[in-house]
Every structure is written in structure tokens, then in C-alpha cells.
Short mmCIF file of C-alpha atoms in Angstrom, two decimals:
data_model
loop_
_atom_site.label_atom_id
_atom_site.label_comp_id
_atom_site.label_asym_id
_atom_site.label_seq_id
_atom_site.Cartn_x
_atom_site.Cartn_y
_atom_site.Cartn_z
CA UNK A 1 -3.84 14.40 18.83
CA UNK A 2 -1.97 16.48 17.01
CA UNK A 3 0.86 13.46 16.76
CA UNK A 4 -1.73 11.63 14.77
CA UNK A 5 -3.11 14.35 12.51
CA UNK A 6 -0.03 14.93 11.35
CA UNK A 7 0.69 11.15 10.37
CA UNK A 8 -2.02 11.34 9.10
CA UNK A 9 -0.41 14.04 6.67
CA UNK A 10 2.38 12.19 6.07
CA UNK A 11 0.07 9.38 4.39
CA UNK A 12 -1.82 11.71 3.24
CA UNK A 13 1.95 12.79 1.31
CA UNK A 14 3.43 9.52 0.93
CA UNK A 15 0.18 7.37 -0.82
CA UNK A 16 -1.14 9.82 -2.76
CA UNK A 17 1.88 11.45 -4.13
CA UNK A 18 3.67 7.86 -5.38
CA UNK A 19 0.30 6.30 -6.72
CA UNK A 20 -0.05 9.77 -8.65
CA UNK A 21 3.53 9.60 -9.69
CA UNK A 22 2.94 5.54 -10.80
CA UNK A 23 -0.36 6.15 -12.74
CA UNK A 24 1.29 5.19 -16.24
CA UNK A 25 2.62 2.20 -15.02
CA UNK A 26 -0.60 0.93 -13.23
CA UNK A 27 -2.91 1.98 -16.53
CA UNK A 28 -0.78 -0.21 -18.50
CA UNK A 29 -0.93 -3.02 -15.42
CA UNK A 30 -4.19 -3.02 -15.30
CA UNK A 31 -5.47 -3.21 -19.15
CA UNK A 32 -2.48 -6.24 -19.34
CA UNK A 33 -4.58 -7.93 -16.58
CA UNK A 34 -7.81 -6.58 -18.08
CA UNK A 35 -6.61 -7.91 -21.69
CA UNK A 36 -3.96 -9.81 -22.02
CA UNK A 37 -4.39 -10.56 -25.83
CA UNK A 38 -3.84 -7.22 -26.61
CA UNK A 39 -1.37 -5.74 -24.26
CA UNK A 40 0.91 -8.56 -24.02
CA UNK A 41 3.84 -6.85 -22.05
CA UNK A 42 4.42 -3.65 -20.15
CA UNK A 43 6.98 -2.15 -23.05
CA UNK A 44 3.97 -3.50 -25.46
CA UNK A 45 1.29 -2.02 -23.34
CA UNK A 46 3.32 1.39 -23.32
CA UNK A 47 3.62 1.69 -27.20
CA UNK A 48 -0.21 0.93 -27.48
CA UNK A 49 -1.54 2.91 -25.02
CA UNK A 50 0.99 5.86 -26.69
CA UNK A 51 -0.34 5.28 -30.10
CA UNK A 52 -3.84 5.08 -29.25
CA UNK A 53 -4.08 7.95 -26.77
CA UNK A 54 -0.95 9.59 -26.92
CA UNK A 55 0.88 10.97 -24.26
CA UNK A 56 -2.30 12.35 -22.18
CA UNK A 57 -3.70 8.95 -22.72
CA UNK A 58 -0.87 7.58 -20.28
CA UNK A 59 -2.36 10.21 -16.92
CA UNK A 60 -5.66 8.82 -17.77
CA UNK A 61 -7.64 8.00 -13.71
CA UNK A 62 -4.76 10.11 -12.72
CA UNK A 63 -7.60 12.24 -10.18
CA UNK A 64 -9.13 9.21 -8.88
CA UNK A 65 -5.79 7.67 -7.82
CA UNK A 66 -4.79 11.20 -6.06
CA UNK A 67 -7.89 11.75 -4.14
CA UNK A 68 -8.40 7.71 -3.66
CA UNK A 69 -4.81 6.79 -2.25
CA UNK A 70 -4.96 10.64 -0.04
CA UNK A 71 -8.02 9.40 1.99
CA UNK A 72 -6.16 5.98 1.88
CA UNK A 73 -3.04 7.06 3.18
CA UNK A 74 -4.57 9.21 5.96
CA UNK A 75 -6.47 6.27 7.06
CA UNK A 76 -3.65 3.50 6.98
CA UNK A 77 -0.64 5.57 8.85
CA UNK A 78 -3.37 7.93 11.06
CA UNK A 79 -4.63 4.43 11.85
CA UNK A 80 -1.74 2.24 12.15
CA UNK A 81 -0.15 4.57 14.88
CA UNK A 82 -3.46 4.81 16.89
CA UNK A 83 -3.92 1.26 16.84
CA UNK A 84 -0.80 0.10 17.56
CA UNK A 85 -1.07 1.94 20.60
CA UNK A 86 -4.39 0.73 21.91
CA UNK A 87 -3.12 -2.90 21.04
CA UNK A 88 -0.12 -2.08 22.77
CA UNK A 89 -1.78 -0.97 26.08
CA UNK A 90 -4.18 -4.09 25.82
CA UNK A 91 -0.64 -6.43 25.58
CA UNK A 92 1.50 -4.43 28.28
CA UNK A 93 5.21 -4.02 27.98
CA UNK A 94 6.30 -7.59 28.05
CA UNK A 95 3.72 -9.05 25.64
CA UNK A 96 4.44 -5.84 23.09
CA UNK A 97 8.27 -6.99 22.71
CA UNK A 98 7.56 -10.61 22.41
CA UNK A 99 4.49 -10.40 20.27
CA UNK A 100 5.38 -7.11 18.02
CA UNK A 101 5.40 -8.97 14.67
CA UNK A 102 1.54 -9.87 15.70
CA UNK A 103 1.02 -6.33 16.95
CA UNK A 104 2.88 -4.65 13.85
CA UNK A 105 -0.12 -7.36 11.96
CA UNK A 106 -2.69 -6.68 14.00
CA UNK A 107 -2.62 -3.06 13.84
CA UNK A 108 -1.55 -2.80 10.26
CA UNK A 109 -4.94 -4.83 9.01
CA UNK A 110 -7.13 -2.79 11.58
CA UNK A 111 -6.15 0.63 9.79
CA UNK A 112 -6.43 -0.90 6.61
CA UNK A 113 -9.85 -2.54 6.65
CA UNK A 114 -10.99 1.09 7.39
CA UNK A 115 -8.36 2.69 5.12
CA UNK A 116 -10.19 0.78 2.04
CA UNK A 117 -13.79 1.71 2.76
CA UNK A 118 -12.38 5.14 1.98
CA UNK A 119 -10.41 4.23 -1.10
CA UNK A 120 -13.11 2.05 -2.71
CA UNK A 121 -15.45 4.09 -4.70
CA UNK A 122 -11.96 5.90 -6.04
CA UNK A 123 -10.59 2.81 -7.11
CA UNK A 124 -13.79 1.82 -8.84
CA UNK A 125 -13.69 4.86 -10.79
CA UNK A 126 -10.23 4.80 -11.71
CA UNK A 127 -10.18 1.46 -13.22
CA UNK A 128 -13.35 2.39 -15.40
CA UNK A 129 -11.80 5.19 -16.50
CA UNK A 130 -8.14 3.47 -17.23
CA UNK A 131 -9.78 0.10 -18.90
CA UNK A 132 -13.31 0.81 -20.81
CA UNK A 133 -12.31 3.35 -23.90
CA UNK A 134 -14.80 5.30 -24.29
CA UNK A 135 -16.75 4.97 -20.96
CA UNK A 136 -15.32 8.14 -19.39
CA UNK A 137 -11.72 10.37 -19.45
CA UNK A 138 -12.27 12.26 -16.31
CA UNK A 139 -13.76 11.68 -12.97
CA UNK A 140 -16.19 14.26 -13.49
CA UNK A 141 -17.88 12.21 -16.07
CA UNK A 142 -17.28 8.29 -14.62
CA UNK A 143 -18.68 9.15 -11.24
CA UNK A 144 -22.25 10.25 -12.29
CA UNK A 145 -22.51 7.88 -14.91
CA UNK A 146 -21.58 4.89 -12.27
CA UNK A 147 -24.17 5.97 -9.94
CA UNK A 148 -26.92 6.29 -12.72
CA UNK A 149 -26.00 2.52 -13.76
CA UNK A 150 -25.59 0.65 -11.00
CA UNK A 151 -25.96 2.91 -7.93
CA UNK A 152 -23.99 2.93 -5.04
CA UNK A 153 -23.06 -0.74 -5.53
CA UNK A 154 -20.82 0.79 -8.40
CA UNK A 155 -18.66 2.20 -6.01
CA UNK A 156 -18.19 -0.23 -3.08
CA UNK A 157 -18.67 -3.45 -4.72
CA UNK A 158 -14.92 -3.84 -5.07
CA UNK A 159 -14.25 -3.19 -1.52
CA UNK A 160 -14.29 -6.77 -0.58
CA UNK A 161 -11.76 -8.20 -3.24
CA UNK A 162 -10.06 -5.00 -1.69
CA UNK A 163 -9.80 -6.25 1.47
CA UNK A 164 -8.50 -9.43 0.04
CA UNK A 165 -6.15 -7.43 -1.62
CA UNK A 166 -4.70 -4.63 0.41
CA UNK A 167 -4.99 -6.19 4.10
CA UNK A 168 -2.56 -8.82 3.33
CA UNK A 169 -0.48 -6.14 1.08
CA UNK A 170 -0.24 -3.70 4.49
CA UNK A 171 0.33 -6.22 7.23
CA UNK A 172 3.36 -7.19 4.79
CA UNK A 173 4.33 -3.58 4.29
CA UNK A 174 4.27 -2.72 7.96
CA UNK A 175 5.53 -5.84 9.46
CA UNK A 176 8.14 -6.71 7.05
CA UNK A 177 9.31 -3.10 7.41
CA UNK A 178 9.58 -2.66 11.12
CA UNK A 179 11.62 -6.52 11.16
CA UNK A 180 13.69 -5.15 8.31
CA UNK A 181 14.52 -1.98 9.97
CA UNK A 182 15.42 -3.91 13.32
CA UNK A 183 17.29 -6.61 11.34
CA UNK A 184 19.50 -3.63 9.07
CA UNK A 185 20.35 -2.04 12.17
CA UNK A 186 21.35 -4.84 13.73
CA UNK A 187 23.61 -6.65 11.13
CA UNK A 188 24.02 -4.11 8.50
CA UNK A 189 24.59 -0.99 9.60
CA UNK A 190 27.93 -0.78 11.73
CA UNK A 191 26.81 1.48 14.31
CA UNK A 192 23.94 2.19 16.69
CA UNK A 193 20.71 4.35 14.97
CA UNK A 194 21.26 6.87 18.02
CA UNK A 195 24.77 7.31 15.95
CA UNK A 196 23.35 8.05 12.24
CA UNK A 197 22.63 11.37 11.13
CA UNK A 198 19.03 11.84 9.77
CA UNK A 199 20.20 10.93 5.93
CA UNK A 200 21.88 7.94 7.20
CA UNK A 201 18.49 7.07 9.33
CA UNK A 202 16.01 7.60 5.62
CA UNK A 203 18.73 5.77 3.80
CA UNK A 204 17.81 2.60 5.86
CA UNK A 205 13.91 2.94 5.89
CA UNK A 206 13.95 3.69 1.74
CA UNK A 207 16.00 0.37 1.21
CA UNK A 208 13.97 -1.06 4.30
CA UNK A 209 11.04 -0.24 2.35
CA UNK A 210 11.88 -1.43 -0.83
CA UNK A 211 12.76 -4.76 0.79
CA UNK A 212 9.35 -4.76 2.49
CA UNK A 213 7.56 -3.75 -1.35
CA UNK A 214 8.84 -6.99 -3.44
CA UNK A 215 7.38 -9.04 -0.76
CA UNK A 216 4.28 -7.35 -0.50
CA UNK A 217 3.46 -7.26 -4.73
CA UNK A 218 3.94 -11.09 -4.15
CA UNK A 219 1.61 -11.82 -1.81
CA UNK A 220 -1.27 -9.54 -3.08
CA UNK A 221 -1.03 -9.68 -6.76
CA UNK A 222 -3.74 -12.40 -7.15
CA UNK A 223 -6.16 -10.76 -5.73
CA UNK A 224 -4.95 -7.47 -7.43
CA UNK A 225 -5.45 -9.19 -10.76
CA UNK A 226 -9.20 -10.44 -9.95
CA UNK A 227 -10.29 -6.60 -8.55
CA UNK A 228 -9.02 -5.00 -11.93
CA UNK A 229 -11.18 -7.70 -13.93
CA UNK A 230 -13.95 -7.48 -11.76
CA UNK A 231 -14.42 -3.68 -11.70
CA UNK A 232 -14.44 -3.76 -15.34
CA UNK A 233 -16.99 -6.15 -16.23
CA UNK A 234 -20.58 -6.32 -14.39
CA UNK A 235 -22.22 -8.93 -12.98
CA UNK A 236 -19.20 -10.95 -12.27
CA UNK A 237 -18.41 -12.56 -8.56
CA UNK A 238 -14.77 -12.57 -7.46
CA UNK A 239 -15.14 -16.17 -7.31
CA UNK A 240 -15.87 -16.94 -10.73
CA UNK A 241 -13.58 -14.81 -12.03
CA UNK A 242 -10.63 -16.41 -10.04
CA UNK A 243 -11.95 -19.16 -11.52
CA UNK A 244 -12.16 -18.04 -15.39
CA UNK A 245 -8.49 -16.82 -14.84
CA UNK A 246 -6.97 -19.86 -13.45
CA UNK A 247 -3.52 -19.83 -11.18
CA UNK A 248 -1.26 -19.13 -14.21
CA UNK A 249 -4.00 -16.18 -15.29
CA UNK A 250 -3.45 -14.55 -11.60
CA UNK A 251 0.38 -13.73 -11.89
CA UNK A 252 0.30 -11.84 -15.41
CA UNK A 253 1.96 -8.74 -14.73
CA UNK A 254 3.65 -9.76 -11.69
CA UNK A 255 6.76 -8.48 -12.84
CA UNK A 256 5.40 -5.17 -13.47
CA UNK A 257 3.69 -4.95 -10.41
CA UNK A 258 7.17 -6.03 -8.33
CA UNK A 259 8.97 -2.71 -10.20
CA UNK A 260 5.66 -0.39 -9.17
CA UNK A 261 5.22 -1.94 -5.68
CA UNK A 262 9.21 -2.22 -4.59
CA UNK A 263 9.73 1.16 -5.87
CA UNK A 264 5.86 2.86 -4.32
CA UNK A 265 6.76 0.93 -0.90
CA UNK A 266 10.50 2.08 -0.45
CA UNK A 267 9.24 6.23 -1.46
CA UNK A 268 5.91 5.57 0.87
CA UNK A 269 8.02 5.09 3.83
CA UNK A 270 10.81 7.38 2.81
CA UNK A 271 8.04 10.45 2.81
CA UNK A 272 6.26 9.31 5.64
CA UNK A 273 9.67 8.93 7.50
CA UNK A 274 10.87 12.85 6.77
CA UNK A 275 7.31 14.18 7.17
CA UNK A 276 8.32 12.90 10.88
CA UNK A 277 11.66 14.53 10.36
CA UNK A 278 10.47 17.66 9.15
CA UNK A 279 7.49 18.11 12.19
CA UNK A 280 10.24 16.60 14.65
CA UNK A 281 7.67 13.59 15.62
CA UNK A 282 8.82 10.78 17.89
CA UNK A 283 10.20 8.09 15.91
CA UNK A 284 10.70 5.43 18.31
CA UNK A 285 14.25 3.65 17.89
CA UNK A 286 14.13 -0.08 16.98
CA UNK A 287 12.28 -2.10 19.73
CA UNK A 288 14.61 -3.40 22.43
CA UNK A 289 13.82 -5.73 25.33
CA UNK A 290 12.03 -4.23 28.41
CA UNK A 291 14.34 -4.38 31.32
CA UNK A 292 11.73 -6.33 33.33
CA UNK A 293 12.01 -8.91 30.81
CA UNK A 294 15.42 -9.65 30.56
CA UNK A 295 15.26 -10.12 34.12
CA UNK A 296 12.96 -12.83 33.95
CA UNK A 297 14.85 -14.45 31.39
CA UNK A 298 18.01 -14.05 33.18
CA UNK A 299 19.70 -11.88 30.71
CA UNK A 300 21.36 -9.09 32.88
CA UNK A 301 24.43 -8.98 34.96
#
């Protein structure tokens, strides 16, 4: 339990801090998705926001971002470690190795399902604060107002599109990261992981995190566009928004998101792994074929 609790703490730090750090970029990205006529590009979006709201305007929505993503990080990383063990025990040692990519995908999808339920209320408040001028400037103003207008539904109506966005994203984030780390140690790093220093191992973590992040951004971007528009508008459904945006519309702001998510994912893995190093938690080496399986396949001498 202590191991899972510390993994959860690593998740809180890695998701809460990184998402809060990129609030200005996230704010401009949301505004580009919701009002593309006014905010035409990243730099244009930044200059308009600075002109209208000043430097403080760029930090709008930092509180729901920090609280929401800390809760999400706790569930995402904590449950991922739990589900990985649960599913691995169900499969047995040999199948765990053979089916490891599927295991990463299943464990991360299961963890994200719960993580999004924790994130949804704060995500809804954040989008309102960032994209509706004059609605509310702080979480303290926004939450009661949303509850008064639409009840609890206001906070959870975005949970299904959030699953559409976050579950593919997280599956990519974990599976792609785990396999990239494996590939880097196999083909790129000139010595085995056991001989690498902690610092060198964390560099590999960062690089693998960035590569995973780029794929994450592409996979989850269409749903992200839908979430931004949906939380802003009252009474729309996800399919209506999707039809209206069309194929080109859902890819708006992709470049901003690749930079944001790439950096974010790399930093999240870096912080998470650093927490594991700091607390001396077990960090399993890249998976190797179990001896019993080697014998079966005739790979042992």
C-alpha cells in the first residue's frame, strides 16, 4: 500500500505541476478551438490575450487546473501500477511478457476511466473560466454559478468526451512510453540499464516521454477540440459538435498541442520517475523473456 500511495504522490506532482505550468498555452489553445475567428494562431492568441487581460489573464483557470489534474494524476499513476499487477497476475508470467503491450494498454485504460471521473468537474470549471469572458475569474466564482445554472450535470456532462480524449491519450502515453524505453535501451543506449547512472536513466525517461507525447497529442486531438467546444456551449451534444466542426475543424490547434503535450508528457514521466528514485521505490528494468518461455521456444543453450 505504501508503494501505491507514493506512486500516487508521484502522479499528483507530475500531473498537477506540469499542467499548471502550461496554463497560458492551454488557455490560448482552448480559445483557438472555441473562437477560431478571433484567435487565429498561437502567437496571435497570446498577443490578443495579453492586450485584453494583461499578464494575469494568462494564468486564468490555474486553480481548477492544479486541483483537477492533481486528482487525475493520483488516480492515473496509482491505479496504473495497481491494474498492472492485477492483470499481470491474471495472465501469469509468460503471457505477461508476450502480451505486455496489451497489458500496458488495458491497465492504463482502466486507470484513466477512474481518473477522468476525478478530473471532470474541474475541467468543466476551467474551460468556462478560460473561454467565456466575464463568466467568472476564479474557481470560487465559477463552481457555485455552474451548480446554480445546471446542477451537478454541469460538472459531469463532459465526462464522456473526456473519456474519448483521455483514454486513447493515456493508453498511448503508457504503452508507447514503456515500449520506447525498452527500444532505447535495446538499440540506442550503448550499455545495459543496470550500468547506467540514475541521471542517465532519467534522460532516457525524458526522451521516451517526449516521443510518447507527440503520438498522444495526435491520437487525442479531435476529441480535445470537441471537449473545448462542448464545455463552452449549453445544450450541445458531442456528435452535433463533431458534425459542425468537420474533419478540418477538429485538427485546429494541433501544432500548439504537440508542443504542449510532448513537453508535458516528457516532464510528467521525468518527475514521476524522479519521485520513484527519491523514495527508492522499485523501478523494474525493461522486461525480459522469462526463462520458462525461453526453454519452450528453444532459445536457451
